[in-house]
């Protein structure tokens, strides 16, 4: 299947509707945690799923069954049917008022086969399959969830989701989607019941105290040159597919340096992208401080005892720090070591210190100047969300932002199971970035525009 952005098709959308819980739910105010309501999470996150036709599901309407499953799920996840309000010291809370989540029914005169690799990041048709309903995109007073289900002429369909990041992380969204799939398949109750407990986990101590160094929140002076380079209006969204052979080539490249580090697949790819991106952006000053923030889950961390049923934000993004000159001229193992060192800082005390920092410094945003934030969602399970039509052809976050890249599972048209990583770059850096990718590893890596 060839990638093409020249397809012409139309999508007919019905009027957006509000889906409310299938049964009455508690009317109450619930506080978000001090991790949830930080400035850096006050945005909407898109997720896309593309499903092929399944003959065993003929006669079933994906729009109807997903809408019904959603209403039943909201009985248990009723805060999602509410609205965010803001209190003193910018504290966010959920008004559980049953206003409902936005749901859009749509039909497209195209088939999955015609879409081909356009389902991959950076999906050029995301606006068609996840329409930005006017007035719905804010954080305060807006729907916390928007879902669009689009039927294709082949009996396949797409499901686009946009959620308020202050409510949940990727793991939390899988927890929300799982009962929808279960209800669609005939379940009477969710297999796992959620817990809120935001007041128990990730809430600042009294009195709050910052006890660790948090490079990811260091407020750096405004850099006009960087802002110009990374102008969001000019950036090109692209993605890189890594086959198993590509990843092995990276391991081989690092071992040739003589400083082989045992590392995870994510650490290796993240180090590779950080170095290639920095070389491509070419900071004018080799002493410019650059950062790589690896989003790391806090679930399972000793001392925290976070229940598996918790669906709030449960991660931090400790930053690896280097000067641009040293990063660009050092072997790949240097970047891997810095990332591993940063991730090792994520202790129970570090996590508590982040929550305290949010209160003391009025919920700042993470550093964006010369910082690349990478999220690994390969173990989350978006590629296995099955409403009865089987696993999606693609399930994940459809594109990167100027600061945030995402690592996801994908099976390419050859049937190879690999990883796809989304990234945003300025036009002048794209070709240099592709050159560095291939120079450092192998020539089979596919960089999609």
Short mmCIF file of C-alpha atoms in Angstrom, two decimals:
data_model
loop_
_atom_site.label_atom_id
_atom_site.label_comp_id
_atom_site.label_asym_id
_atom_site.label_seq_id
_atom_site.Cartn_x
_atom_site.Cartn_y
_atom_site.Cartn_z
CA UNK A 1 0.00 0.00 0.00
CA UNK A 2 1.47 3.31 -1.03
CA UNK A 3 1.26 6.43 1.07
CA UNK A 4 -0.65 9.23 -0.62
CA UNK A 5 -2.18 12.46 0.64
CA UNK A 6 -3.95 13.10 -2.68
CA UNK A 7 -7.04 11.02 -1.93
CA UNK A 8 -10.32 12.84 -2.43
CA UNK A 9 -13.33 11.76 -0.40
CA UNK A 10 -16.03 13.29 1.73
CA UNK A 11 -17.30 12.69 5.25
CA UNK A 12 -20.90 13.36 6.16
CA UNK A 13 -21.30 14.04 9.87
CA UNK A 14 -24.53 14.08 11.87
CA UNK A 15 -25.13 16.82 14.42
CA UNK A 16 -22.98 16.23 17.55
CA UNK A 17 -24.90 14.82 20.50
CA UNK A 18 -24.21 14.51 24.21
CA UNK A 19 -24.08 10.97 25.58
CA UNK A 20 -24.89 10.78 29.29
CA UNK A 21 -24.50 7.86 31.72
CA UNK A 22 -27.08 5.12 31.18
CA UNK A 23 -28.09 5.37 34.85
CA UNK A 24 -28.10 8.25 37.37
CA UNK A 25 -24.68 8.92 38.91
CA UNK A 26 -23.48 10.87 41.98
CA UNK A 27 -23.58 14.67 41.73
CA UNK A 28 -20.41 15.87 43.43
CA UNK A 29 -17.19 17.87 43.07
CA UNK A 30 -13.99 15.83 42.75
CA UNK A 31 -10.51 17.33 42.99
CA UNK A 32 -7.85 16.37 40.49
CA UNK A 33 -4.41 15.45 41.81
CA UNK A 34 -1.51 17.92 41.85
CA UNK A 35 0.01 15.96 38.95
CA UNK A 36 -3.23 16.01 36.93
CA UNK A 37 -3.72 19.76 36.91
CA UNK A 38 -0.23 20.97 35.99
CA UNK A 39 -0.09 23.43 33.09
CA UNK A 40 1.69 20.91 30.86
CA UNK A 41 -1.35 18.59 30.90
CA UNK A 42 -3.97 21.23 30.18
CA UNK A 43 -4.55 20.18 26.61
CA UNK A 44 -6.61 17.74 24.56
CA UNK A 45 -5.08 14.48 23.29
CA UNK A 46 -6.29 12.76 20.08
CA UNK A 47 -6.33 8.98 19.57
CA UNK A 48 -7.26 7.25 16.31
CA UNK A 49 -8.39 3.70 15.59
CA UNK A 50 -8.98 2.18 12.13
CA UNK A 51 -10.86 -1.12 11.75
CA UNK A 52 -11.33 -3.38 8.74
CA UNK A 53 -14.57 -5.12 7.88
CA UNK A 54 -15.24 -8.32 9.84
CA UNK A 55 -17.82 -10.64 8.20
CA UNK A 56 -18.85 -11.98 11.63
CA UNK A 57 -20.01 -8.46 12.59
CA UNK A 58 -22.16 -7.87 9.50
CA UNK A 59 -25.49 -6.38 10.49
CA UNK A 60 -24.04 -4.65 13.55
CA UNK A 61 -23.63 -0.89 13.45
CA UNK A 62 -20.36 0.27 15.08
CA UNK A 63 -21.90 3.68 15.76
CA UNK A 64 -24.84 2.27 17.68
CA UNK A 65 -22.98 -0.36 19.70
CA UNK A 66 -20.14 1.98 20.67
CA UNK A 67 -22.58 4.75 21.66
CA UNK A 68 -24.52 2.30 23.85
CA UNK A 69 -21.32 0.86 25.36
CA UNK A 70 -20.10 4.37 26.11
CA UNK A 71 -23.32 5.29 27.98
CA UNK A 72 -23.02 2.15 30.12
CA UNK A 73 -19.33 2.81 30.79
CA UNK A 74 -20.03 6.37 31.95
CA UNK A 75 -22.05 4.94 34.85
CA UNK A 76 -18.71 3.78 36.29
CA UNK A 77 -16.51 6.56 34.88
CA UNK A 78 -19.07 9.29 35.55
CA UNK A 79 -16.53 12.11 36.15
CA UNK A 80 -15.88 12.02 32.37
CA UNK A 81 -19.49 13.13 31.88
CA UNK A 82 -18.84 16.24 33.98
CA UNK A 83 -16.95 19.50 33.42
CA UNK A 84 -13.68 20.93 34.76
CA UNK A 85 -13.86 23.95 37.07
CA UNK A 86 -10.96 25.93 38.55
CA UNK A 87 -10.56 26.93 42.19
CA UNK A 88 -8.00 28.81 44.29
CA UNK A 89 -4.31 28.57 43.33
CA UNK A 90 -5.41 27.28 39.88
CA UNK A 91 -6.64 24.03 41.44
CA UNK A 92 -8.73 22.00 38.99
CA UNK A 93 -11.78 20.00 40.01
CA UNK A 94 -14.46 18.01 38.21
CA UNK A 95 -18.07 19.05 38.57
CA UNK A 96 -19.80 15.67 38.16
CA UNK A 97 -23.00 17.06 36.65
CA UNK A 98 -23.89 14.44 34.01
CA UNK A 99 -23.74 16.94 31.13
CA UNK A 100 -22.30 14.17 29.01
CA UNK A 101 -19.55 13.56 26.46
CA UNK A 102 -19.66 14.64 22.82
CA UNK A 103 -20.44 11.94 20.27
CA UNK A 104 -20.40 12.36 16.49
CA UNK A 105 -21.82 9.86 13.99
CA UNK A 106 -20.33 10.02 10.48
CA UNK A 107 -20.07 8.25 7.12
CA UNK A 108 -17.19 8.43 4.62
CA UNK A 109 -17.35 7.44 0.94
CA UNK A 110 -14.00 5.64 1.07
CA UNK A 111 -12.74 2.19 2.03
CA UNK A 112 -9.93 1.10 4.32
CA UNK A 113 -8.11 -0.29 1.29
CA UNK A 114 -8.15 3.16 -0.34
CA UNK A 115 -6.80 4.81 2.79
CA UNK A 116 -3.76 2.53 2.73
CA UNK A 117 -0.91 3.78 4.89
CA UNK A 118 -2.70 7.07 5.48
CA UNK A 119 -3.90 5.51 8.73
CA UNK A 120 -0.30 5.82 9.97
CA UNK A 121 1.05 8.94 11.67
CA UNK A 122 1.04 11.66 10.58
CA UNK A 123 -2.56 10.89 9.55
CA UNK A 124 -3.36 13.61 6.96
CA UNK A 125 -7.11 13.16 7.37
CA UNK A 126 -7.45 13.37 11.13
CA UNK A 127 -9.75 16.38 10.94
CA UNK A 128 -12.12 14.31 8.81
CA UNK A 129 -12.24 11.45 11.29
CA UNK A 130 -12.05 13.54 14.48
CA UNK A 131 -13.86 16.79 13.89
CA UNK A 132 -13.08 19.68 16.23
CA UNK A 133 -16.62 20.55 17.27
CA UNK A 134 -16.72 24.35 17.70
CA UNK A 135 -16.56 25.40 21.35
CA UNK A 136 -15.48 21.96 22.59
CA UNK A 137 -11.71 22.30 22.67
CA UNK A 138 -11.16 24.13 25.95
CA UNK A 139 -10.06 22.70 29.27
CA UNK A 140 -12.45 24.42 31.65
CA UNK A 141 -16.21 24.10 31.14
CA UNK A 142 -15.96 21.90 28.02
CA UNK A 143 -16.74 18.23 27.38
CA UNK A 144 -13.97 16.00 28.71
CA UNK A 145 -14.33 13.48 25.93
CA UNK A 146 -15.17 13.71 22.22
CA UNK A 147 -15.75 10.56 20.15
CA UNK A 148 -16.42 10.33 16.41
CA UNK A 149 -17.26 7.00 14.78
CA UNK A 150 -17.02 7.05 10.97
CA UNK A 151 -18.38 4.18 8.86
CA UNK A 152 -16.57 3.29 5.61
CA UNK A 153 -18.17 1.91 2.44
CA UNK A 154 -16.28 -1.38 3.01
CA UNK A 155 -18.07 -1.91 6.37
CA UNK A 156 -14.90 -0.99 8.24
CA UNK A 157 -14.82 2.12 10.38
CA UNK A 158 -12.67 4.67 12.17
CA UNK A 159 -13.02 5.85 15.74
CA UNK A 160 -11.44 9.12 16.78
CA UNK A 161 -11.20 10.13 20.42
CA UNK A 162 -10.11 13.40 21.97
CA UNK A 163 -9.72 13.54 25.74
CA UNK A 164 -8.80 16.14 28.33
CA UNK A 165 -5.32 15.12 29.54
CA UNK A 166 -5.94 16.44 33.05
CA UNK A 167 -8.40 13.55 33.52
CA UNK A 168 -6.26 10.61 32.50
CA UNK A 169 -3.07 9.38 30.91
CA UNK A 170 -2.81 6.74 28.16
CA UNK A 171 -3.14 3.91 30.70
CA UNK A 172 -6.26 5.57 32.12
CA UNK A 173 -7.77 5.84 28.65
CA UNK A 174 -7.28 2.12 28.06
CA UNK A 175 -9.12 1.55 31.33
CA UNK A 176 -12.01 3.64 29.99
CA UNK A 177 -12.05 1.95 26.57
CA UNK A 178 -11.90 -1.60 27.94
CA UNK A 179 -15.40 -1.62 29.48
CA UNK A 180 -16.82 -0.10 26.28
CA UNK A 181 -15.44 -3.10 24.37
CA UNK A 182 -16.80 -5.43 27.05
CA UNK A 183 -20.31 -3.94 26.93
CA UNK A 184 -20.30 -4.12 23.13
CA UNK A 185 -19.57 -7.85 23.45
CA UNK A 186 -22.42 -8.41 25.89
CA UNK A 187 -20.93 -7.93 29.37
CA UNK A 188 -23.23 -6.71 32.14
CA UNK A 189 -20.51 -5.02 34.25
CA UNK A 190 -16.86 -4.02 33.65
CA UNK A 191 -14.25 -6.65 34.49
CA UNK A 192 -12.30 -4.00 36.41
CA UNK A 193 -14.06 -1.28 38.41
CA UNK A 194 -12.28 2.10 38.48
CA UNK A 195 -11.13 4.06 41.53
CA UNK A 196 -10.72 7.84 41.77
CA UNK A 197 -8.52 8.41 44.85
CA UNK A 198 -6.84 11.53 43.41
CA UNK A 199 -6.75 12.98 46.94
CA UNK A 200 -4.68 10.00 48.09
CA UNK A 201 -2.13 9.76 45.29
CA UNK A 202 0.01 12.56 43.82
CA UNK A 203 -1.23 15.25 46.20
CA UNK A 204 1.25 17.72 47.69
CA UNK A 205 2.47 17.26 51.24
CA UNK A 206 1.71 19.73 54.00
CA UNK A 207 3.77 21.79 54.02
CA UNK A 208 4.99 21.21 50.45
CA UNK A 209 8.76 20.99 49.94
CA UNK A 210 10.87 20.55 46.81
CA UNK A 211 13.56 18.02 47.69
CA UNK A 212 14.88 16.97 44.25
CA UNK A 213 16.23 18.61 41.12
CA UNK A 214 13.61 18.76 38.38
CA UNK A 215 15.32 19.66 35.13
CA UNK A 216 12.08 19.02 33.23
CA UNK A 217 10.46 22.05 34.92
CA UNK A 218 13.44 24.43 34.88
CA UNK A 219 12.18 27.71 33.52
CA UNK A 220 14.65 28.78 30.85
CA UNK A 221 14.86 32.26 29.30
CA UNK A 222 12.79 32.76 26.16
CA UNK A 223 14.94 31.85 23.16
CA UNK A 224 13.80 33.85 20.13
CA UNK A 225 15.90 31.79 17.70
CA UNK A 226 14.45 28.49 18.98
CA UNK A 227 10.92 29.88 18.90
CA UNK A 228 11.46 30.88 15.29
CA UNK A 229 12.90 27.49 14.34
CA UNK A 230 10.05 25.58 16.02
CA UNK A 231 7.22 27.83 14.83
CA UNK A 232 4.24 25.46 15.02
CA UNK A 233 2.71 26.98 11.88
CA UNK A 234 5.73 25.94 9.82
CA UNK A 235 6.52 22.52 11.27
CA UNK A 236 6.26 19.34 9.23
CA UNK A 237 4.69 16.31 10.87
CA UNK A 238 6.52 13.11 10.06
CA UNK A 239 6.98 9.60 11.43
CA UNK A 240 9.67 6.93 11.38
CA UNK A 241 9.04 3.19 11.14
CA UNK A 242 11.57 0.92 12.86
CA UNK A 243 11.58 -2.73 11.85
CA UNK A 244 13.25 -5.35 14.09
CA UNK A 245 16.25 -5.23 11.72
CA UNK A 246 16.49 -1.45 12.13
CA UNK A 247 16.54 -1.78 15.92
CA UNK A 248 19.22 -4.47 15.70
CA UNK A 249 21.25 -2.18 13.44
CA UNK A 250 21.08 0.51 16.12
CA UNK A 251 22.31 -1.96 18.74
CA UNK A 252 25.16 -2.91 16.40
CA UNK A 253 26.01 0.75 15.81
CA UNK A 254 26.23 1.40 19.54
CA UNK A 255 28.33 -1.70 20.22
CA UNK A 256 30.86 -0.57 17.59
CA UNK A 257 31.58 2.50 19.72
CA UNK A 258 33.12 0.25 22.36
CA UNK A 259 30.83 1.56 25.09
CA UNK A 260 27.91 -0.82 24.73
CA UNK A 261 25.12 -0.17 27.22
CA UNK A 262 22.47 -2.73 28.00
CA UNK A 263 19.31 -0.80 27.33
CA UNK A 264 15.66 -1.12 26.47
CA UNK A 265 14.35 -0.71 22.94
CA UNK A 266 12.70 2.56 23.98
CA UNK A 267 15.89 3.97 25.53
CA UNK A 268 17.85 3.12 22.39
CA UNK A 269 15.35 4.66 19.95
CA UNK A 270 14.84 7.73 22.15
CA UNK A 271 18.58 8.37 22.40
CA UNK A 272 18.85 7.95 18.62
CA UNK A 273 16.06 10.43 17.92
CA UNK A 274 17.38 12.96 20.45
CA UNK A 275 20.82 12.97 18.88
CA UNK A 276 19.59 13.05 15.26
CA UNK A 277 17.04 15.79 16.03
CA UNK A 278 19.63 17.96 17.79
CA UNK A 279 22.08 17.62 14.89
CA UNK A 280 19.29 18.45 12.44
CA UNK A 281 18.20 21.56 14.38
CA UNK A 282 21.84 22.73 14.57
CA UNK A 283 21.93 24.94 17.68
CA UNK A 284 24.13 27.97 16.97
CA UNK A 285 25.88 27.64 20.33
CA UNK A 286 27.49 24.23 21.04
CA UNK A 287 27.09 25.04 24.76
CA UNK A 288 23.31 25.28 24.38
CA UNK A 289 21.64 23.06 26.99
CA UNK A 290 19.37 20.46 25.41
CA UNK A 291 17.01 18.07 27.17
CA UNK A 292 15.30 14.75 26.58
CA UNK A 293 12.34 14.03 28.84
CA UNK A 294 11.38 10.36 28.80
CA UNK A 295 7.83 9.98 30.06
CA UNK A 296 8.04 7.25 32.68
CA UNK A 297 5.14 5.58 34.44
CA UNK A 298 4.98 5.67 38.22
CA UNK A 299 2.71 2.65 38.35
CA UNK A 300 4.40 -0.19 40.18
CA UNK A 301 6.93 2.10 41.87
CA UNK A 302 7.84 0.88 45.38
CA UNK A 303 6.19 2.85 48.18
CA UNK A 304 3.42 4.36 46.06
CA UNK A 305 1.14 1.30 45.85
CA UNK A 306 -0.97 2.79 43.07
CA UNK A 307 -3.93 0.48 42.39
CA UNK A 308 -4.27 -0.96 38.90
CA UNK A 309 -7.80 0.51 38.81
CA UNK A 310 -6.49 4.11 39.17
CA UNK A 311 -7.07 6.00 35.92
CA UNK A 312 -5.57 9.40 36.74
CA UNK A 313 -2.25 10.67 35.42
CA UNK A 314 0.48 8.49 36.88
CA UNK A 315 3.76 9.43 35.27
CA UNK A 316 6.64 11.87 35.41
CA UNK A 317 9.13 12.96 32.77
CA UNK A 318 12.62 13.29 34.30
CA UNK A 319 14.96 15.03 31.88
CA UNK A 320 18.34 13.97 30.58
CA UNK A 321 20.52 17.05 30.13
CA UNK A 322 23.55 17.74 27.92
CA UNK A 323 25.14 20.51 25.95
CA UNK A 324 24.34 20.28 22.24
CA UNK A 325 27.98 20.05 21.22
CA UNK A 326 28.78 17.09 23.46
CA UNK A 327 25.57 15.25 22.56
CA UNK A 328 26.14 15.65 18.82
CA UNK A 329 29.79 14.52 18.87
CA UNK A 330 29.58 11.73 21.45
CA UNK A 331 28.73 8.09 20.66
CA UNK A 332 25.10 7.00 20.90
CA UNK A 333 25.88 5.22 24.18
CA UNK A 334 26.40 8.65 25.80
CA UNK A 335 22.79 9.66 25.14
CA UNK A 336 21.53 6.24 26.26
CA UNK A 337 23.44 6.59 29.54
CA UNK A 338 21.97 10.06 30.21
CA UNK A 339 18.43 8.81 29.61
CA UNK A 340 18.93 5.80 31.88
CA UNK A 341 20.37 8.04 34.59
CA UNK A 342 17.38 10.41 34.39
CA UNK A 343 14.87 7.56 34.56
CA UNK A 344 16.66 6.13 37.62
CA UNK A 345 15.94 9.38 39.48
CA UNK A 346 12.22 8.57 39.50
CA UNK A 347 11.95 7.47 43.13
CA UNK A 348 9.04 7.82 45.55
CA UNK A 349 10.64 10.98 46.96
CA UNK A 350 11.10 12.42 43.47
CA UNK A 351 7.42 11.92 42.68
CA UNK A 352 6.32 13.58 45.92
CA UNK A 353 8.71 16.45 45.22
CA UNK A 354 7.05 17.01 41.80
CA UNK A 355 3.60 17.25 43.41
CA UNK A 356 4.97 19.76 45.93
CA UNK A 357 6.64 21.77 43.15
CA UNK A 358 3.27 22.13 41.43
CA UNK A 359 1.75 23.77 44.48
CA UNK A 360 4.76 25.96 45.34
CA UNK A 361 5.34 27.20 41.78
CA UNK A 362 1.65 27.45 40.81
CA UNK A 363 1.51 24.44 38.49
CA UNK A 364 4.15 25.35 35.87
CA UNK A 365 4.49 23.88 32.40
CA UNK A 366 7.35 21.56 31.54
CA UNK A 367 10.36 23.12 29.83
CA UNK A 368 9.82 23.49 26.10
CA UNK A 369 13.03 25.26 25.01
CA UNK A 370 15.39 22.69 23.42
CA UNK A 371 13.45 19.87 25.05
CA UNK A 372 12.14 16.74 23.34
CA UNK A 373 9.54 14.78 25.30
CA UNK A 374 9.03 11.18 24.23
CA UNK A 375 6.18 8.93 25.35
CA UNK A 376 6.27 5.16 24.94
CA UNK A 377 2.75 3.74 24.56
CA UNK A 378 3.78 0.39 23.05
CA UNK A 379 2.69 -1.50 26.18
CA UNK A 380 -0.56 0.41 26.71
CA UNK A 381 -2.66 -1.71 24.33
CA UNK A 382 -4.21 0.79 21.90
CA UNK A 383 -3.30 -1.64 19.12
CA UNK A 384 -5.49 -4.31 20.77
CA UNK A 385 -8.72 -2.37 21.43
CA UNK A 386 -11.30 -4.78 19.99
CA UNK A 387 -15.00 -3.89 19.73
CA UNK A 388 -15.73 -7.20 18.01
CA UNK A 389 -14.21 -6.27 14.64
CA UNK A 390 -10.76 -7.49 15.71
CA UNK A 391 -7.67 -5.46 16.50
CA UNK A 392 -7.34 -2.12 14.72
CA UNK A 393 -5.20 -1.67 11.65
CA UNK A 394 -3.74 1.22 13.61
CA UNK A 395 -4.47 2.35 17.16
CA UNK A 396 -2.60 5.23 18.69
CA UNK A 397 -1.87 8.95 18.77
CA UNK A 398 -1.96 10.24 15.18
CA UNK A 399 0.76 12.89 15.25
CA UNK A 400 3.46 14.64 17.28
CA UNK A 401 3.61 18.22 18.54
CA UNK A 402 6.57 20.60 18.43
CA UNK A 403 7.79 19.18 21.76
CA UNK A 404 6.17 15.75 22.20
CA UNK A 405 6.85 12.58 20.19
CA UNK A 406 5.12 9.24 20.66
CA UNK A 407 6.43 5.68 20.18
CA UNK A 408 3.75 3.15 19.09
CA UNK A 409 3.35 -0.39 17.78
CA UNK A 410 2.56 -0.93 14.10
CA UNK A 411 2.63 -3.74 11.56
CA UNK A 412 3.73 -2.42 8.17
CA UNK A 413 2.42 -3.47 4.77
CA UNK A 414 5.09 -6.23 4.61
CA UNK A 415 3.63 -7.78 7.77
CA UNK A 416 6.61 -6.75 9.91
CA UNK A 417 5.86 -5.93 13.55
CA UNK A 418 7.76 -2.77 14.39
CA UNK A 419 7.54 0.63 15.97
CA UNK A 420 6.41 3.94 14.53
CA UNK A 421 7.58 7.17 16.15
CA UNK A 422 5.95 10.50 15.36
CA UNK A 423 7.98 13.71 15.36
CA UNK A 424 7.65 17.37 14.25
CA UNK A 425 10.47 19.23 12.53
CA UNK A 426 10.99 22.55 10.74
CA UNK A 427 11.24 22.21 6.94
CA UNK A 428 14.97 22.98 6.74
CA UNK A 429 15.77 20.27 9.31
CA UNK A 430 13.80 17.41 7.77
CA UNK A 431 16.32 16.29 5.14
CA UNK A 432 19.24 16.59 7.54
CA UNK A 433 17.29 14.56 10.10
CA UNK A 434 16.63 11.80 7.54
CA UNK A 435 20.30 11.82 6.56
CA UNK A 436 21.40 11.42 10.19
CA UNK A 437 18.89 8.62 10.75
CA UNK A 438 20.30 6.59 7.88
CA UNK A 439 23.95 7.42 8.54
CA UNK A 440 23.78 6.20 12.12
CA UNK A 441 21.87 2.97 11.55
CA UNK A 442 20.80 1.55 8.21
CA UNK A 443 19.03 2.51 5.02
CA UNK A 444 15.81 0.60 5.56
CA UNK A 445 14.34 3.02 8.08
CA UNK A 446 11.25 4.61 6.55
CA UNK A 447 10.67 8.28 7.35
CA UNK A 448 7.14 9.29 6.31
CA UNK A 449 6.15 12.89 5.55
#
